[in-house]
Short mmCIF file of C-alpha atoms and ligand atoms in Angstrom, two decimals:
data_model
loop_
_atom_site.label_atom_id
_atom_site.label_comp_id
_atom_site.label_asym_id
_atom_site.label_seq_id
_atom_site.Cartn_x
_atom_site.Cartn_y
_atom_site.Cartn_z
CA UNK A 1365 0.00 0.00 0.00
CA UNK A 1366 1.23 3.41 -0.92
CA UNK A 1367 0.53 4.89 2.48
CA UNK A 1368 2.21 1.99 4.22
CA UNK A 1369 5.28 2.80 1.86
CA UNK A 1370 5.28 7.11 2.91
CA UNK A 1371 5.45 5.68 6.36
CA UNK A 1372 8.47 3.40 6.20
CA UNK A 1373 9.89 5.27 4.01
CA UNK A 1374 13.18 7.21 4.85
CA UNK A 1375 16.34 8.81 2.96
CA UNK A 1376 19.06 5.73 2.62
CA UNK A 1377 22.63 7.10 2.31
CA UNK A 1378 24.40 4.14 3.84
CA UNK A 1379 24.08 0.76 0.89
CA UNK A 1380 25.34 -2.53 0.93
CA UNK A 1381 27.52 -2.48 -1.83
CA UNK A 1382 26.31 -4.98 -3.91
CA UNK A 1383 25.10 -2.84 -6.47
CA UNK A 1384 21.51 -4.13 -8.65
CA UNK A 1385 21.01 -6.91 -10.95
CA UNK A 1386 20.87 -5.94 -14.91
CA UNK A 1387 17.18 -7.13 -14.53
CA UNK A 1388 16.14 -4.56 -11.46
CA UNK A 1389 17.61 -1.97 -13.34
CA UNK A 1390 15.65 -2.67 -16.22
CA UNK A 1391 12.62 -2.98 -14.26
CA UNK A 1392 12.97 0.01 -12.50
CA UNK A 1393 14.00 2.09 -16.84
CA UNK A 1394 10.78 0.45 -17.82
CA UNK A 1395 8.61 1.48 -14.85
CA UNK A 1396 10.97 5.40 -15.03
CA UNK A 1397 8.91 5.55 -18.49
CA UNK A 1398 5.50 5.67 -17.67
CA UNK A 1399 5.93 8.54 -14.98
CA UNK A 1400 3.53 11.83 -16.13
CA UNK A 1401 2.65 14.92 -14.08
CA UNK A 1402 -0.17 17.37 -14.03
CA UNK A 1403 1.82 19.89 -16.22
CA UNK A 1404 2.27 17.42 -19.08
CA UNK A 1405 6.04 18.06 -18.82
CA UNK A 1406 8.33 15.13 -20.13
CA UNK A 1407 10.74 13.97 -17.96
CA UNK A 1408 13.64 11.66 -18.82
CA UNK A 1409 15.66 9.07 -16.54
CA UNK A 1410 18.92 8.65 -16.83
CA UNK A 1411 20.71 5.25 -14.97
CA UNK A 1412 24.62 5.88 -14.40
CA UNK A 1413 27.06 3.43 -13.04
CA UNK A 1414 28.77 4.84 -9.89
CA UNK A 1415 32.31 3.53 -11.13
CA UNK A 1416 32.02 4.12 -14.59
CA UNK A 1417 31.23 7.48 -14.81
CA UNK A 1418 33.33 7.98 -11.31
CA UNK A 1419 30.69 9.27 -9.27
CA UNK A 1420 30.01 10.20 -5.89
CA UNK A 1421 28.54 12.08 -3.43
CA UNK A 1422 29.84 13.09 0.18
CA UNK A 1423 27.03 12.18 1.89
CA UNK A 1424 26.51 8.86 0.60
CA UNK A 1425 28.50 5.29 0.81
CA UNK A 1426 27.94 1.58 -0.54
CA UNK A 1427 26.15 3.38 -3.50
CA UNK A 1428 27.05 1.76 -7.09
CA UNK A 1429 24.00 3.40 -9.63
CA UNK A 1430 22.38 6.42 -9.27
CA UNK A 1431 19.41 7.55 -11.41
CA UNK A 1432 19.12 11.20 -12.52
CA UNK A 1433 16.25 13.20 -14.01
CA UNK A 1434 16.28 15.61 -16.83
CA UNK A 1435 13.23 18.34 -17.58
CA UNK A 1436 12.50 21.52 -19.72
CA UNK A 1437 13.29 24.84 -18.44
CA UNK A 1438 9.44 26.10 -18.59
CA UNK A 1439 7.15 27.36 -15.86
CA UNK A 1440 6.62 25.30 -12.98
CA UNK A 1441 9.00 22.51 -14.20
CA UNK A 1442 10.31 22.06 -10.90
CA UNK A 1443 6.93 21.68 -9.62
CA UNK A 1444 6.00 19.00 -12.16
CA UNK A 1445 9.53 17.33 -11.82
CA UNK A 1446 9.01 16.98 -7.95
CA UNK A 1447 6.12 15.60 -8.88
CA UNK A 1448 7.02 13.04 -11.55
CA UNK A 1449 10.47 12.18 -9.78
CA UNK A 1450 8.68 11.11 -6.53
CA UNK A 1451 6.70 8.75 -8.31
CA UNK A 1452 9.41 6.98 -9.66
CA UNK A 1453 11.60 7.00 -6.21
CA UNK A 1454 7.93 5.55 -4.98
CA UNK A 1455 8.51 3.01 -6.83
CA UNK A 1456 11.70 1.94 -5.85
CA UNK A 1457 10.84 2.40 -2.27
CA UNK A 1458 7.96 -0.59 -3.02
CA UNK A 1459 10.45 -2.51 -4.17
CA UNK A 1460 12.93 -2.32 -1.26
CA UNK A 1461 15.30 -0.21 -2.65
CA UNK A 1462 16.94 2.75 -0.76
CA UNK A 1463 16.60 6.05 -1.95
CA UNK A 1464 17.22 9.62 -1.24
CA UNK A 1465 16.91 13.02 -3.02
CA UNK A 1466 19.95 14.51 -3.44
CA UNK A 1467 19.99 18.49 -4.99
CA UNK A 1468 22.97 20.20 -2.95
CA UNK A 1469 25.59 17.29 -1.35
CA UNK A 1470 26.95 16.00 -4.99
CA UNK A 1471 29.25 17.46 -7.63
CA UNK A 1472 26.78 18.86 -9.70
CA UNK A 1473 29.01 18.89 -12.80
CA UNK A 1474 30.03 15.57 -13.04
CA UNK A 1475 26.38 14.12 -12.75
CA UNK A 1476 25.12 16.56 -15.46
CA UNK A 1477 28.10 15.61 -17.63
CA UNK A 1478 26.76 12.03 -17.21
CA UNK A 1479 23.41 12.50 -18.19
CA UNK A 1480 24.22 15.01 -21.16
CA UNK A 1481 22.35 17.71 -19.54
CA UNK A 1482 21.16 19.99 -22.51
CA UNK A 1483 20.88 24.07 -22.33
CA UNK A 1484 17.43 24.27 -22.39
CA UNK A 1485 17.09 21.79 -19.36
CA UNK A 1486 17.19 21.64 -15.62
CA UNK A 1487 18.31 18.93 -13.98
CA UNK A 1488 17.60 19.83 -9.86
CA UNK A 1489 18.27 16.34 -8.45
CA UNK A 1490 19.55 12.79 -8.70
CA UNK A 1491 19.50 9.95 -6.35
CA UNK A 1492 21.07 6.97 -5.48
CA UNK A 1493 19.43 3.07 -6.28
CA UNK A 1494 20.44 0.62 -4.08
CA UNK A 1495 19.71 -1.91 -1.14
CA UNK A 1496 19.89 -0.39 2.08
CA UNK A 1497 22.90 -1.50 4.25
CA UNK A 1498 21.78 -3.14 7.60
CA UNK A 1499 23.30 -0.27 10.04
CA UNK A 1500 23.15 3.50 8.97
CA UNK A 1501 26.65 5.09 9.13
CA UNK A 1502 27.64 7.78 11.35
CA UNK A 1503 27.68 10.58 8.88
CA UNK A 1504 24.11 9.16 8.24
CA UNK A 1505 23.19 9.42 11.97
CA UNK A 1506 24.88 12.43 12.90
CA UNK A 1507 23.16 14.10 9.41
CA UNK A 1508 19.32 12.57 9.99
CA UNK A 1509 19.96 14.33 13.82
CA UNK A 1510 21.25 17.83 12.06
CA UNK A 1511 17.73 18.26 10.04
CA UNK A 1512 15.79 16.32 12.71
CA UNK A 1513 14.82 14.29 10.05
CA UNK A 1514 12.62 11.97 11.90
CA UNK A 1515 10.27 15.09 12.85
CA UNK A 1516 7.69 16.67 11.11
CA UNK A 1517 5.51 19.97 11.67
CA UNK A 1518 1.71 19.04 13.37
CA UNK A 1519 -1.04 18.79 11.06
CA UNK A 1520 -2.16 21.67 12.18
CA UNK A 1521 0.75 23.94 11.43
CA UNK A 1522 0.29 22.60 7.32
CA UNK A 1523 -3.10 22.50 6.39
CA UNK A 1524 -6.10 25.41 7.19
CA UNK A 1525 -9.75 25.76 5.96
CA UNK A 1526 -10.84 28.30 3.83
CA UNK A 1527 -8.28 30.98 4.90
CA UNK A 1528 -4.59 30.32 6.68
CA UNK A 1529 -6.49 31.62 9.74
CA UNK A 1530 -8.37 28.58 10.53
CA UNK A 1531 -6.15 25.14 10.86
CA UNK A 1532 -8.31 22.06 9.22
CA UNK A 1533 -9.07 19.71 12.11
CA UNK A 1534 -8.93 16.28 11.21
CA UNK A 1535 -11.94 15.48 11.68
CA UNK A 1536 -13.01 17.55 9.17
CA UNK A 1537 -9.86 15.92 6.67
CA UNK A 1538 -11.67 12.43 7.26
CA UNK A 1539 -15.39 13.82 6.79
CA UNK A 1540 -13.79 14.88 3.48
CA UNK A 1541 -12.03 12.11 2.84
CA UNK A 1542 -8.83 13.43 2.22
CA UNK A 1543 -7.38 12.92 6.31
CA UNK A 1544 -4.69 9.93 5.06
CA UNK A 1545 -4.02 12.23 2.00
CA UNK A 1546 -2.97 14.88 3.89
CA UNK A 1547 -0.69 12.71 6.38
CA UNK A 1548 1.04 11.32 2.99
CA UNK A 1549 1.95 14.71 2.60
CA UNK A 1550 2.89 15.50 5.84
CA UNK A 1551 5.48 12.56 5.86
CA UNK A 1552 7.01 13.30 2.35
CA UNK A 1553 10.58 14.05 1.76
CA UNK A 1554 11.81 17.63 1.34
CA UNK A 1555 15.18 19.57 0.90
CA UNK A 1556 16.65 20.18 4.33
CA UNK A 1557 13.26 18.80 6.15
CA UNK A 1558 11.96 22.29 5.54
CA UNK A 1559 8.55 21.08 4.75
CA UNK A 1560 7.42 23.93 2.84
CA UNK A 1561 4.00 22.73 1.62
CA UNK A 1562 1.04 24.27 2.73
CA UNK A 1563 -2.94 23.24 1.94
CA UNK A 1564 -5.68 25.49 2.20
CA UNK A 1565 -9.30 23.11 2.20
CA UNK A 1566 -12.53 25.08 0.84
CA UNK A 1567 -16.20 23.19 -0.27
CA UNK A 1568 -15.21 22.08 -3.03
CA UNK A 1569 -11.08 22.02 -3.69
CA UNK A 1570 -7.78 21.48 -1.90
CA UNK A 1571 -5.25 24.60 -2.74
CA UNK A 1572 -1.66 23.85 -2.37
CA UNK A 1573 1.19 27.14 -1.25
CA UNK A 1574 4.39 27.47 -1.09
CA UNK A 1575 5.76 28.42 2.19
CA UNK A 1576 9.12 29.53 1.08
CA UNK A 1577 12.51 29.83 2.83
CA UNK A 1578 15.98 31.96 1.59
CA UNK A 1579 18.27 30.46 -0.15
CA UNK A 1580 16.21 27.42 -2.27
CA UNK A 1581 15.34 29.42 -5.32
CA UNK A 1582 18.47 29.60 -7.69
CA UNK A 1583 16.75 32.09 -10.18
CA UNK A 1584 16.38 29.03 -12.65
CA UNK A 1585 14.46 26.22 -10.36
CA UNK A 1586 13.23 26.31 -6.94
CA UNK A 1587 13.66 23.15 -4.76
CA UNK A 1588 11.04 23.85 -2.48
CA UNK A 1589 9.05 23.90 -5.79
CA UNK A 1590 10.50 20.36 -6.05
CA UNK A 1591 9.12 19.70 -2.82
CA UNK A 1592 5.48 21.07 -3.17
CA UNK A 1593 5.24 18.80 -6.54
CA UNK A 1594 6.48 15.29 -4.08
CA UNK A 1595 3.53 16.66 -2.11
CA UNK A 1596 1.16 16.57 -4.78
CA UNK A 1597 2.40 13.23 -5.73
CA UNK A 1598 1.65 11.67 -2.00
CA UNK A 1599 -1.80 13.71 -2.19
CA UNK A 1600 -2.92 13.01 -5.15
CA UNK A 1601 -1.69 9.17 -5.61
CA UNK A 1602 -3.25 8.71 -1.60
CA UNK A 1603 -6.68 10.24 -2.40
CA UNK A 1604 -6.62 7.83 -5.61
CA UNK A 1605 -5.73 4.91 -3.98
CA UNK A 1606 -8.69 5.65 -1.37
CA UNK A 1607 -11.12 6.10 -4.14
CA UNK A 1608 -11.27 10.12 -3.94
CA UNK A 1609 -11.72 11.40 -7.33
CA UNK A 1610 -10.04 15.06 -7.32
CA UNK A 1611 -8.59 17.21 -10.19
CA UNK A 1612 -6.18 18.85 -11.04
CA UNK A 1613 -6.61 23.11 -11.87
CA UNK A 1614 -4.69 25.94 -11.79
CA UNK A 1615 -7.01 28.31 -9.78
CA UNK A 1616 -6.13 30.62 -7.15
CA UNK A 1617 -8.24 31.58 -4.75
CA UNK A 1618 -6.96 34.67 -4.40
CA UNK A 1619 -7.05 34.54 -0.53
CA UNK A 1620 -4.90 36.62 1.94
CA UNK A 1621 -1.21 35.49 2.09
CA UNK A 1622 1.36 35.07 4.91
CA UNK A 1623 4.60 36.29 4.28
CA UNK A 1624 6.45 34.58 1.45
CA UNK A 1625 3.97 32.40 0.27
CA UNK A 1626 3.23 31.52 -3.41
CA UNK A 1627 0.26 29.85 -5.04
CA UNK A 1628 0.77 26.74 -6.47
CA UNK A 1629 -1.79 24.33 -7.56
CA UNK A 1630 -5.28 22.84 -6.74
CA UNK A 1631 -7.24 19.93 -6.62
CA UNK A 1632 -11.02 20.23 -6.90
CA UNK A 1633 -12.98 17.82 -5.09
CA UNK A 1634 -15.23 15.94 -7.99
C1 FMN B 1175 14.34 18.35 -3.17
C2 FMN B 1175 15.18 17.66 -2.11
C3 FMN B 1175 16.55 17.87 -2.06
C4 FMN B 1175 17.35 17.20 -1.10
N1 FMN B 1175 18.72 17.37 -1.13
C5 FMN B 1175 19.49 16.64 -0.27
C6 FMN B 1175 20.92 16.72 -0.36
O1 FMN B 1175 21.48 17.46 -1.17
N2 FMN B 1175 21.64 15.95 0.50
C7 FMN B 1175 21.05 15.10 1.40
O2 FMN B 1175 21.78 14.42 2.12
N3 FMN B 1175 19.70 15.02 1.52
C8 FMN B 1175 18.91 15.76 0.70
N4 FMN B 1175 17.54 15.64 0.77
C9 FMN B 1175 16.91 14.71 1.74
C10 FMN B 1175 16.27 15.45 2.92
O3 FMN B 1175 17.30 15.90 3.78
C11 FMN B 1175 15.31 14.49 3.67
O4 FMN B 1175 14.26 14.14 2.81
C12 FMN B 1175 14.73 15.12 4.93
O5 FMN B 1175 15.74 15.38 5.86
C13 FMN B 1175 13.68 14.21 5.61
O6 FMN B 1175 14.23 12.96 5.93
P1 FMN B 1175 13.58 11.62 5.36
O7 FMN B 1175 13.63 11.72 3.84
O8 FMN B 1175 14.45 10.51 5.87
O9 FMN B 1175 12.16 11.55 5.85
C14 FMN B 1175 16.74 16.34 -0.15
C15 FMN B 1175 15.35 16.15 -0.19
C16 FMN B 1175 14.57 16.78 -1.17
C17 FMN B 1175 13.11 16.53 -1.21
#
């Protein structure tokens, strides 16, 4: 179950060292193909050998493959490439693989050399594909500790009703439907554990903010853009999964803002 999955789920930075079979890799370029997002933005996969292309990252060990992901420079392509990434990660994650986003800790250069980055793309993360070793290592201990990665703001603190006055109780998430939904997004990966995703819940649709912080938006992609789109993934993939029918719009309610918050997306209720 995909819910199941968001809550075992963590960043893996410490791997065995085995590296995957020729057949899980394939699996895992034939499942990278099917991934879409809401902004009908391709995306394209790209499976590198740690040793061929000498790669590496500082944060990570045991690692022999990494994946990265290419997408146009357009509006909201980091949105839709948070989005569309997550759901292939997902899908390593439900196949025991360890994951983890990586869009600051590598060198950036090499990895974009190795996927042929083009001028008219971005290319905001990669991540490593491998089986989780049995014991973190320290540098992954003492780094989960420095974000407090095991924490996560209150459900209150994320997601309000029809203004960012009011928080949403959850009773009101279940009597909509959308309670485990929400909680999928609350447990979702973001840069630094910054959990910038905010949801304002109306009648009749679900509209997602960015709450943003300094120092994430480069001038050419935002990762807390990145971030909002993994939430929409959880969100939207959680209310499917529990039969919720909701749709993606662009449609801003034009309510009153806090400070440095952006409009992103919504989902009407159908
Ligand atoms: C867009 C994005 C970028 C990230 N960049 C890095 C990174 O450069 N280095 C790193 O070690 N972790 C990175 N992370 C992982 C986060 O630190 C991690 O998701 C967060 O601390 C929560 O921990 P968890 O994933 O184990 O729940 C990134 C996560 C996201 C979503």
């Amino acid at each position: 179950m995909f819910f199941d999955d968001v809550k075992s789920r963590r960043s893996v930075r410490t791997f065995d060292g085995k590296g995957l079979t020729a057949e899980v890799i394939e699996d895992l370029e034939n499942y990278s193909k099917t991934t879409t997002n809401p902004y009908n933005i391709p995306i394209t996969y790209t499976f590198l050998d740690a040793k061929e292309h000498g790669l590496s990252s500082p944060v990570l060990s045991g690692e022999r493959c990494y994946v990265t992901a290419k997408i146009k420079k357009e509006k909201n392509a980091d949105v839709a490439y948070g989005y569309s990434f997550e759901d292939f990660l997902m899908y390593a994650v439900s196949k025991n693989l360890g994951t983890v986003w990586i869009g600051g800790t590598m060198p950036r250069d090499k990895f974009e050399k190795a996927s042929n980055l083009a001028e008219d793309e971005i290319m905001p993360c990669i991540s490593p594909l491998g089986v989780p070793a049995e014991k973190m290592g320290v540098k992954e201990v003492l780094m989960r500790k420095g974000v407090k990665a095991d924490s996560r703001f209150d459900f209150s603190d994320l997601f309000f009703k029809d203004s960012f006055d009011t928080p949403l109780s959850e009773n009101d998430a279940k009597n909509i439907g959308i309670y485990s939904a929400l909680e999928a997004v609350r447990f979702a990966p973001s840069a630094v554990n910054k959990q910038p995703w905010r949801a304002v819940v109306t009648e009749s649709a679900i509209h997602f903010f960015e709450k943003k912080d300094r120092g994430y938006d480069n001038g050419v992609y935002d990762l807390q853009k990145v971030d909002v789109g993994i939430a929409m993934y959880h969100f939207e993939r959680e209310c499917k999964e529990n039969g919720v029918n909701v749709s993606f719009t662009l449609s801003n309610p034009n309510i009153s803002l806090p400070e440095n918050t952006e409009y992103i997306a919504s989902y009407t209720l159908v």
